[in-house]
PDB file of C-alpha atoms in Angstrom:
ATOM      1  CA  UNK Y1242     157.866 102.814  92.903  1.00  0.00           C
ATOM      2  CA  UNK Y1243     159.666 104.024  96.460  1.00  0.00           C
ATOM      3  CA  UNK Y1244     162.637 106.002  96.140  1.00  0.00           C
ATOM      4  CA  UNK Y1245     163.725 105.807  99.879  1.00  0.00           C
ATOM      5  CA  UNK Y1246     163.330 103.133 102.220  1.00  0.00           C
ATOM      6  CA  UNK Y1247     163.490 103.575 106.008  1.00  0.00           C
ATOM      7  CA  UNK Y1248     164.776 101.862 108.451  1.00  0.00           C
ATOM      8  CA  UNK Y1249     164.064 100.194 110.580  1.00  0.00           C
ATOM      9  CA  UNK Y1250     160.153  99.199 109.913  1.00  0.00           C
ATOM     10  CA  UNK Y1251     159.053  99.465 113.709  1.00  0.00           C
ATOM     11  CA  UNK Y1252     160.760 100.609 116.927  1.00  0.00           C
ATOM     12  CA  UNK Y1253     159.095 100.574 120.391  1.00  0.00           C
ATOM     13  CA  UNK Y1254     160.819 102.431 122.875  1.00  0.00           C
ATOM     14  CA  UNK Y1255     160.130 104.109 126.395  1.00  0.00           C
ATOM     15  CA  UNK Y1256     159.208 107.766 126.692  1.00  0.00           C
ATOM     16  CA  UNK Y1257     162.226 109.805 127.633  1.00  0.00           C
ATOM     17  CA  UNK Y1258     164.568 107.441 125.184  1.00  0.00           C
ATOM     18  CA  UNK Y1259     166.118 108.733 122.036  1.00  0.00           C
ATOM     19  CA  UNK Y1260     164.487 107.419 118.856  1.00  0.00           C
ATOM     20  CA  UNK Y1261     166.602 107.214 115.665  1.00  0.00           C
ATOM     21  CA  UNK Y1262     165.236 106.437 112.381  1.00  0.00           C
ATOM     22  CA  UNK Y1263     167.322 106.358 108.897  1.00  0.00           C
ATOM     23  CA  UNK Y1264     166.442 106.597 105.371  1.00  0.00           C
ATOM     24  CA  UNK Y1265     168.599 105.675 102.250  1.00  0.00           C
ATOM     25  CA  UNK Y1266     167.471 106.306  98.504  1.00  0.00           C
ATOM     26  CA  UNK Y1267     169.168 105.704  95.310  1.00  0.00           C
ATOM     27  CA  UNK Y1268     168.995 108.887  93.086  1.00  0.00           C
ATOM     28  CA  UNK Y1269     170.145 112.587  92.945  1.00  0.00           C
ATOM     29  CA  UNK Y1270     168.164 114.707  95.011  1.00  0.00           C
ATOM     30  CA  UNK Y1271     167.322 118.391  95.601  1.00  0.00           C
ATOM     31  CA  UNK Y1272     165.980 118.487  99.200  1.00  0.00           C
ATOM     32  CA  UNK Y1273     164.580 115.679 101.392  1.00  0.00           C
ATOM     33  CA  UNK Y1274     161.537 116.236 103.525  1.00  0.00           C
ATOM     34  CA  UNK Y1275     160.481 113.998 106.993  1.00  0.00           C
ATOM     35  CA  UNK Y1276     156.954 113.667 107.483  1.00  0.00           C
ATOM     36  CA  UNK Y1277     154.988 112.171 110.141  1.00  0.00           C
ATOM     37  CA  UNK Y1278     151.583 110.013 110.316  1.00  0.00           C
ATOM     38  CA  UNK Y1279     149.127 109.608 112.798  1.00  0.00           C
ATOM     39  CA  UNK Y1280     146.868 106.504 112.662  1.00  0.00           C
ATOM     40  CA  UNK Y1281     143.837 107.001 110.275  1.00  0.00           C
ATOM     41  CA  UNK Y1282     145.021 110.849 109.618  1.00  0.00           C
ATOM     42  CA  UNK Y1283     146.966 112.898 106.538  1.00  0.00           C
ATOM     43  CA  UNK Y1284     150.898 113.475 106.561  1.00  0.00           C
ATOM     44  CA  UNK Y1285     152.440 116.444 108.618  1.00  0.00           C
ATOM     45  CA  UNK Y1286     155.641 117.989 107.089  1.00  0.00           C
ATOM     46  CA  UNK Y1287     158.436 118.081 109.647  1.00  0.00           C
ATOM     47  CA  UNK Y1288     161.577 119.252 108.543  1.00  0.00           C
ATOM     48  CA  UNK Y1289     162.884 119.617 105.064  1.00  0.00           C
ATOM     49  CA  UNK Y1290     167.148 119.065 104.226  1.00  0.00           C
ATOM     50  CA  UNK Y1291     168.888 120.958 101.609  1.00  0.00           C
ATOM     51  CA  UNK Y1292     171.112 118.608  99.550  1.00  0.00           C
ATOM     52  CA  UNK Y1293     173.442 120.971 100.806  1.00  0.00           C
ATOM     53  CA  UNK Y1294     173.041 120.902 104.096  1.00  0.00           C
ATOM     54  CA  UNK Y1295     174.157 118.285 106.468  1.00  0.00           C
ATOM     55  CA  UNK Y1296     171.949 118.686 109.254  1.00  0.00           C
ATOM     56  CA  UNK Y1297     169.445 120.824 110.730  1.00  0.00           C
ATOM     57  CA  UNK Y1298     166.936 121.169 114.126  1.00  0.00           C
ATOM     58  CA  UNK Y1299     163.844 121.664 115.126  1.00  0.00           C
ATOM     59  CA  UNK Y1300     162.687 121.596 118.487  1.00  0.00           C
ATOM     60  CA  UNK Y1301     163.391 117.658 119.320  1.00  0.00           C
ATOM     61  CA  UNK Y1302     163.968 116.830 116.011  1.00  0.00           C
ATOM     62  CA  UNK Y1303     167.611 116.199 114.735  1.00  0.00           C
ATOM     63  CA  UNK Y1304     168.277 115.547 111.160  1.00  0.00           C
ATOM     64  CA  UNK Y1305     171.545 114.470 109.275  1.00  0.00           C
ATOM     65  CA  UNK Y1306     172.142 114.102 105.694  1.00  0.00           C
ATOM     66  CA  UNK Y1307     175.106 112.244 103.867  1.00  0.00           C
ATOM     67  CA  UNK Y1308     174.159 112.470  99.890  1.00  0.00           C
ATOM     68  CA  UNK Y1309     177.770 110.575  99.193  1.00  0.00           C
ATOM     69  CA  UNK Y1310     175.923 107.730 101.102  1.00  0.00           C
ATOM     70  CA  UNK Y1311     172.220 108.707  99.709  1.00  0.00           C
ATOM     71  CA  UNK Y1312     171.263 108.582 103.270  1.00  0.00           C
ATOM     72  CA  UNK Y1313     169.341 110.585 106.212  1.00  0.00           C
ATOM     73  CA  UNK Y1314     168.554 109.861 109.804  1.00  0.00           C
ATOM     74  CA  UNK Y1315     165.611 111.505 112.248  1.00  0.00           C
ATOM     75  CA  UNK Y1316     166.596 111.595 115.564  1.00  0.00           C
ATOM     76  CA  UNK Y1317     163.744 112.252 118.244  1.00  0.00           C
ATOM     77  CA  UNK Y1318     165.102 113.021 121.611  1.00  0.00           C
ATOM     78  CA  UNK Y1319     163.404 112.692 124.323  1.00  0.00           C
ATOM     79  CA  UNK Y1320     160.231 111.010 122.908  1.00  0.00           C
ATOM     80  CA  UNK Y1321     156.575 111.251 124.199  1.00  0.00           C
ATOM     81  CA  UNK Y1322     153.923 108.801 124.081  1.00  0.00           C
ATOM     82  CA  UNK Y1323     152.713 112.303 121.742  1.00  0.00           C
ATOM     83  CA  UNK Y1324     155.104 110.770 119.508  1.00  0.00           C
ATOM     84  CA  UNK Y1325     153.517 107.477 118.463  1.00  0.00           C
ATOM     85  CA  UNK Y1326     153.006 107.326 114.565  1.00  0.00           C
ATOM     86  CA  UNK Y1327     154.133 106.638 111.145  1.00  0.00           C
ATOM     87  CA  UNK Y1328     157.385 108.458 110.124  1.00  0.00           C
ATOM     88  CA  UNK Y1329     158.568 109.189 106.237  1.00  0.00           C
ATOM     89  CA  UNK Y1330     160.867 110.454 104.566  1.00  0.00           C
ATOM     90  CA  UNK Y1331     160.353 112.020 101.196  1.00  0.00           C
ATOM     91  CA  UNK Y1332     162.656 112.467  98.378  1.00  0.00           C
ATOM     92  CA  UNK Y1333     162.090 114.565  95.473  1.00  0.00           C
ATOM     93  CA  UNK Y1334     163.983 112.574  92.760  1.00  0.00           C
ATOM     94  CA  UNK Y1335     165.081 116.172  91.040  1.00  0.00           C
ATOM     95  CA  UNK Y1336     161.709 116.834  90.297  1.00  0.00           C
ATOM     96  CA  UNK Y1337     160.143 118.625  93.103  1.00  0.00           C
ATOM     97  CA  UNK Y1338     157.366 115.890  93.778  1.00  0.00           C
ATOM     98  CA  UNK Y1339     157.684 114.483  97.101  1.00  0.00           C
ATOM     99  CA  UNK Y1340     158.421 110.584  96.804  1.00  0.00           C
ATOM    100  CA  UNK Y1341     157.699 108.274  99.709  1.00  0.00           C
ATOM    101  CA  UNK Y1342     159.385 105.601 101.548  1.00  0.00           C
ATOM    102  CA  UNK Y1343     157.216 102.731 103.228  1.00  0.00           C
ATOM    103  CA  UNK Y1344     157.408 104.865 106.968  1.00  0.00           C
ATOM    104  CA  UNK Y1345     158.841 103.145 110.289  1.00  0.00           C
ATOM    105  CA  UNK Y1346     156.027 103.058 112.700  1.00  0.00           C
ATOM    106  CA  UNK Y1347     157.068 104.209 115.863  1.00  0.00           C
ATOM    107  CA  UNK Y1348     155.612 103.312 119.667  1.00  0.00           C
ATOM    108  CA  UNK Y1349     156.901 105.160 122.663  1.00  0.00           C
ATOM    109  CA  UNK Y1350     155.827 103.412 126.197  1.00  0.00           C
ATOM    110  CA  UNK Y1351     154.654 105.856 128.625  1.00  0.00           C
TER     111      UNK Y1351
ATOM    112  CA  UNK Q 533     140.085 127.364 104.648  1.00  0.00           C
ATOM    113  CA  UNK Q 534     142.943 126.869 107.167  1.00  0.00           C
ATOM    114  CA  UNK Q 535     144.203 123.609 105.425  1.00  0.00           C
ATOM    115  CA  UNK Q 536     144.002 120.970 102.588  1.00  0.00           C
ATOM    116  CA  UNK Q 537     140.138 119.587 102.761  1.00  0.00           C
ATOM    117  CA  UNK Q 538     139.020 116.532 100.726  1.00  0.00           C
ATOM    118  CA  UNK Q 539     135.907 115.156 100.574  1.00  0.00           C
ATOM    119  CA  UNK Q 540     134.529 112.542 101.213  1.00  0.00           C
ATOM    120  CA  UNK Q 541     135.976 111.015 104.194  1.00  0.00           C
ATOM    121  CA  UNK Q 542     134.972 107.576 103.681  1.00  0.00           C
ATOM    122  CA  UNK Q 543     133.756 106.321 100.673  1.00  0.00           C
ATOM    123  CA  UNK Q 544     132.400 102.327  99.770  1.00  0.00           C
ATOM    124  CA  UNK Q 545     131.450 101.519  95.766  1.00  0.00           C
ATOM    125  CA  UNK Q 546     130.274  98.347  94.505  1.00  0.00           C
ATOM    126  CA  UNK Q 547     133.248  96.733  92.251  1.00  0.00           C
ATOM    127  CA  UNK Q 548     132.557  98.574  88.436  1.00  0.00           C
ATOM    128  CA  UNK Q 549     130.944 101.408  90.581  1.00  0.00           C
ATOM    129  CA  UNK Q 550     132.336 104.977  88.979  1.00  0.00           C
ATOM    130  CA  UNK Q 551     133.622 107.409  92.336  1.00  0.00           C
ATOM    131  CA  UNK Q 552     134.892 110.856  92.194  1.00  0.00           C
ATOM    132  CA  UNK Q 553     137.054 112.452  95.607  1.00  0.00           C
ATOM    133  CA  UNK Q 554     137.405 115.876  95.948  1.00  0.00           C
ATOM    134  CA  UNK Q 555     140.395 118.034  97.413  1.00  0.00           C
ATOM    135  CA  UNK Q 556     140.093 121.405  98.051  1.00  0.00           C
ATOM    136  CA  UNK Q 557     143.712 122.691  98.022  1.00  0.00           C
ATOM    137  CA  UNK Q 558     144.901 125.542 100.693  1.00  0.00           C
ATOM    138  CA  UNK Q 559     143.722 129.127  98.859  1.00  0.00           C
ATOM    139  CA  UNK Q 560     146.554 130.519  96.920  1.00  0.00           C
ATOM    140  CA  UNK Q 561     148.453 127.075  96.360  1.00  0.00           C
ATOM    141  CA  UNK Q 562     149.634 126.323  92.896  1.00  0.00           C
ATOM    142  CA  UNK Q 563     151.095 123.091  93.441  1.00  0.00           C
ATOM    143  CA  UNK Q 564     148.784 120.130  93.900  1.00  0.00           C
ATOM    144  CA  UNK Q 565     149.834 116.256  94.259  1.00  0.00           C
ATOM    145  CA  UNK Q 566     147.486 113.265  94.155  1.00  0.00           C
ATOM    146  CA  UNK Q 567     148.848 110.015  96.243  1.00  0.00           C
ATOM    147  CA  UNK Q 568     147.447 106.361  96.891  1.00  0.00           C
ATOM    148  CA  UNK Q 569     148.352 104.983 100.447  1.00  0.00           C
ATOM    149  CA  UNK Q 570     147.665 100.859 100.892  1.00  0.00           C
ATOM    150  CA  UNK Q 571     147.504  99.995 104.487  1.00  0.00           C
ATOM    151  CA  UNK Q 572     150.670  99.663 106.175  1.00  0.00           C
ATOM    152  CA  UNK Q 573     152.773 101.452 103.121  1.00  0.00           C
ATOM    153  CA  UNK Q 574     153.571 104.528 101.945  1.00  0.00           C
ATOM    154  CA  UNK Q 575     151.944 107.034  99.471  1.00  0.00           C
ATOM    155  CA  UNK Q 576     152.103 106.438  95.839  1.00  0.00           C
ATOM    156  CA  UNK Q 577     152.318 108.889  93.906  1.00  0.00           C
ATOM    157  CA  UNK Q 578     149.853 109.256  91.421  1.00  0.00           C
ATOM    158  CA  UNK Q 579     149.662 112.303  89.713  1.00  0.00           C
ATOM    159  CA  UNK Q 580     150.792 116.502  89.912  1.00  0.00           C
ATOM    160  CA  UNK Q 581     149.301 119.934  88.805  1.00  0.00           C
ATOM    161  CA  UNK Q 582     150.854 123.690  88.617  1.00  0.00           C
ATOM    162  CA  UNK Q 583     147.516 125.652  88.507  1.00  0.00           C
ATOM    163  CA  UNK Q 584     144.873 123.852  86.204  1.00  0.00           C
ATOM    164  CA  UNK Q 585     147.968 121.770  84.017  1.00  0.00           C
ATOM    165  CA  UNK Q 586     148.469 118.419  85.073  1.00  0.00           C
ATOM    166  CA  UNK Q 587     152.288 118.445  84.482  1.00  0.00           C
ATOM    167  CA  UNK Q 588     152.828 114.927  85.648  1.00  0.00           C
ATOM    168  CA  UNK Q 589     150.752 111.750  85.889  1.00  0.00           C
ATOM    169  CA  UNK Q 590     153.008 109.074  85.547  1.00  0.00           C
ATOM    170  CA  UNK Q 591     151.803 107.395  88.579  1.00  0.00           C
ATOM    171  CA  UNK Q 592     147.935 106.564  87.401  1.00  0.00           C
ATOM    172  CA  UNK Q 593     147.942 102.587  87.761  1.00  0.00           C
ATOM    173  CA  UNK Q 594     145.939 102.364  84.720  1.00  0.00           C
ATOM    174  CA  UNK Q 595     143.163 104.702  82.348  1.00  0.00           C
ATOM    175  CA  UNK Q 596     140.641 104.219  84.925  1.00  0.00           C
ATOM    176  CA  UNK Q 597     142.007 106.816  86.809  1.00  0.00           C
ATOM    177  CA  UNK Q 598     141.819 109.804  85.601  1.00  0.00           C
ATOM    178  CA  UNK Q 599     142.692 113.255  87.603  1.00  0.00           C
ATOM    179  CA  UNK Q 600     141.066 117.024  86.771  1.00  0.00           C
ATOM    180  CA  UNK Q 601     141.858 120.766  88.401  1.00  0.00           C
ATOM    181  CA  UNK Q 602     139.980 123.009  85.308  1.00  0.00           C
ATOM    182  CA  UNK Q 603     140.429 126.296  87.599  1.00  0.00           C
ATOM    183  CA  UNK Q 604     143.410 125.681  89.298  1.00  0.00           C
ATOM    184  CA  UNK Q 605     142.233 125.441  92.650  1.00  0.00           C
ATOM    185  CA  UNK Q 606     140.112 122.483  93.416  1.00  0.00           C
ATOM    186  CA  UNK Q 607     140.347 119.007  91.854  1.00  0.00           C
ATOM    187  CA  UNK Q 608     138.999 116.118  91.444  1.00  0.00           C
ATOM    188  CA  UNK Q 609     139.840 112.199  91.446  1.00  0.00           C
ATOM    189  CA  UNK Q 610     138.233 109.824  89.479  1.00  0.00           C
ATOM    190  CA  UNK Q 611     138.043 106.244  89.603  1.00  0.00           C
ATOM    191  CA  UNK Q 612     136.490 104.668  86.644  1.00  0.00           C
ATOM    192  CA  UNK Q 613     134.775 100.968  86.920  1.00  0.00           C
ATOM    193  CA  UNK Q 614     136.326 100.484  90.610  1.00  0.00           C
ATOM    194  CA  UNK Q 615     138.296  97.251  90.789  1.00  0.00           C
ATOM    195  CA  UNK Q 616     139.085  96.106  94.617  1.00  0.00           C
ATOM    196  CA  UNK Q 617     142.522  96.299  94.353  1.00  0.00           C
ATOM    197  CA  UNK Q 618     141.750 100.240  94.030  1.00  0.00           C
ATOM    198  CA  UNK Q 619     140.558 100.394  97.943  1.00  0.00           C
ATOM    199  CA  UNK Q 620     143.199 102.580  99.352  1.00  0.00           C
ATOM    200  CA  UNK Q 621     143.588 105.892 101.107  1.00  0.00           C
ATOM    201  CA  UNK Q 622     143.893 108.772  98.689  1.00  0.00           C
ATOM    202  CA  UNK Q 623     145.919 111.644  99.613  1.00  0.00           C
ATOM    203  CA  UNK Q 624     145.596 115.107  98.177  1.00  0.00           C
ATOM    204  CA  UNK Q 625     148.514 117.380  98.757  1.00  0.00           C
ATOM    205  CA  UNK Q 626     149.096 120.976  98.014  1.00  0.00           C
ATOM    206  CA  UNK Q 627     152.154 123.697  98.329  1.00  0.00           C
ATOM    207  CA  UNK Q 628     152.820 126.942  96.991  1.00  0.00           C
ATOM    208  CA  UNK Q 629     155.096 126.417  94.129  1.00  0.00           C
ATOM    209  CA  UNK Q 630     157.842 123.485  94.648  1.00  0.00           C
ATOM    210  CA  UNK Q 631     156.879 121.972  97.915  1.00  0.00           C
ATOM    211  CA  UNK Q 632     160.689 123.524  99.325  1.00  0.00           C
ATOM    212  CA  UNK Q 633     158.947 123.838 102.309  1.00  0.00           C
ATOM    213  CA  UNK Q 634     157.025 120.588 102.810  1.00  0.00           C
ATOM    214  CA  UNK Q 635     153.449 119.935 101.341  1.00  0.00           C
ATOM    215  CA  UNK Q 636     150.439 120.259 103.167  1.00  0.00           C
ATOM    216  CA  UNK Q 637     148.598 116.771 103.128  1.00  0.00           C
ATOM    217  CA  UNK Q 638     144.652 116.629 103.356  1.00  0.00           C
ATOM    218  CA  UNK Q 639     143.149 113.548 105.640  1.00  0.00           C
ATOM    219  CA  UNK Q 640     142.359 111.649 103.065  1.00  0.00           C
ATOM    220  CA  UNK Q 641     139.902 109.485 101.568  1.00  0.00           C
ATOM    221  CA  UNK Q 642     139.445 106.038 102.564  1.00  0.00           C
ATOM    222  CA  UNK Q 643     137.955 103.566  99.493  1.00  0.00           C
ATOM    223  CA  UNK Q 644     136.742 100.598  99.764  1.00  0.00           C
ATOM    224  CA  UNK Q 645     135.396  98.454  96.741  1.00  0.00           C
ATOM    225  CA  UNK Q 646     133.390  95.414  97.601  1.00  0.00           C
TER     226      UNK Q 646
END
């Protein structure tokens, strides 16, 4: 079974827009991890959120975490085509073993 | 190597066909996660080692499955009696202890039974 689900399933947007993605799950949690997907290709780790953190950056990436709300948003800024793919986010369930959500697939329009 | 290989790429079996995938973790990992990926979802998980013990496998869909890492390094898939509901991607993942710092995800191997 999926812990988290994201949200929404698909965005299209133009390159230069923000793109903001969100991810609720239902139990405790130590960390939770954002991957992203190219078509046809394995998972690349992008940033990983304490449980005790609230948010945290990495280059373009922006991401928040509420655990009173068991929820988490990615925010891209300033998207590039480069950008186009899959996007998860992983809980751990308090076990250490990454559990995914069904993705939002994500087009950016050059 | 530089990252998480598996092997092989692509693989077809004949429904009740027996198929083995292979992941060769990233030297020096001790963590090692098996997942299932249907098109257009996300990975299942399927099943978890620390070195050669398979601590967790709670997420095998049924006894065909069944998942080996004898020397704590590489391991090995295997699909008994392949049903078609089976044709998926299959993931391998490894990290160094806990995956605190993300996993490192192999390309995968696509099955498909016909």
């Amino acid at each position: 079974s999926q812990q988290g689900e994201e949200d929404p399933q698909a965005l299209s947007i133009q390159e230069g827009e923000n793109a903001t993605m969100n991810c609720s799950y239902k139990t405790s949690i130590n960390n939770l991890q954002w991957y992203r997907q190219n078509s046809g290709r394995g998972l690349v780790h992008l940033i990983l959120i304490r449980s005790n953190e609230r948010e945290k950056h990495s280059g373009r990436l922006r991401v928040t975490l509420d655990t009173s709300k068991k929820s988490s948003s990615l925010l891209i800024t300033a998207s590039r085509a480069a950008d186009t793919a899959s996007y998860f986010c992983a809980t751990d369930r308090g076990s250490y073993i990454p559990t995914f959500g069904r993705g939002t697939s994500l087009i950016v329009h050059p | 190597g530089a990252g998480v290989s598996q092997s092989p790429r692509y693989k077809v079996a004949k429904r009740g066909q027996d198929v083995a995938l292979r992941c060769d973790p990233i030297s020096g990992h001790v963590s090692l996660f098996w997942y299932q990926q249907a098109l257009g979802q996300g990975p299942e998980f399927l099943t978890y080692f620390q070195n050669e013990a398979q601590l967790d496998k709670s997420g095998l869909p049924s006894d065909r499955f069944f998942a080996e890492r004898p020397e704590g390094s590489v391991s090995t898939l295997k699909i008994q009696r392949t049903q078609q509901e089976d044709s998926a991607v299959y993931l391998c993942a490894s990290s160094l202890i806990a995956p605190t710092e993300g996993a490192f995800f192999g390309q995968g191997t696509r099955l498909t039974v016909v």
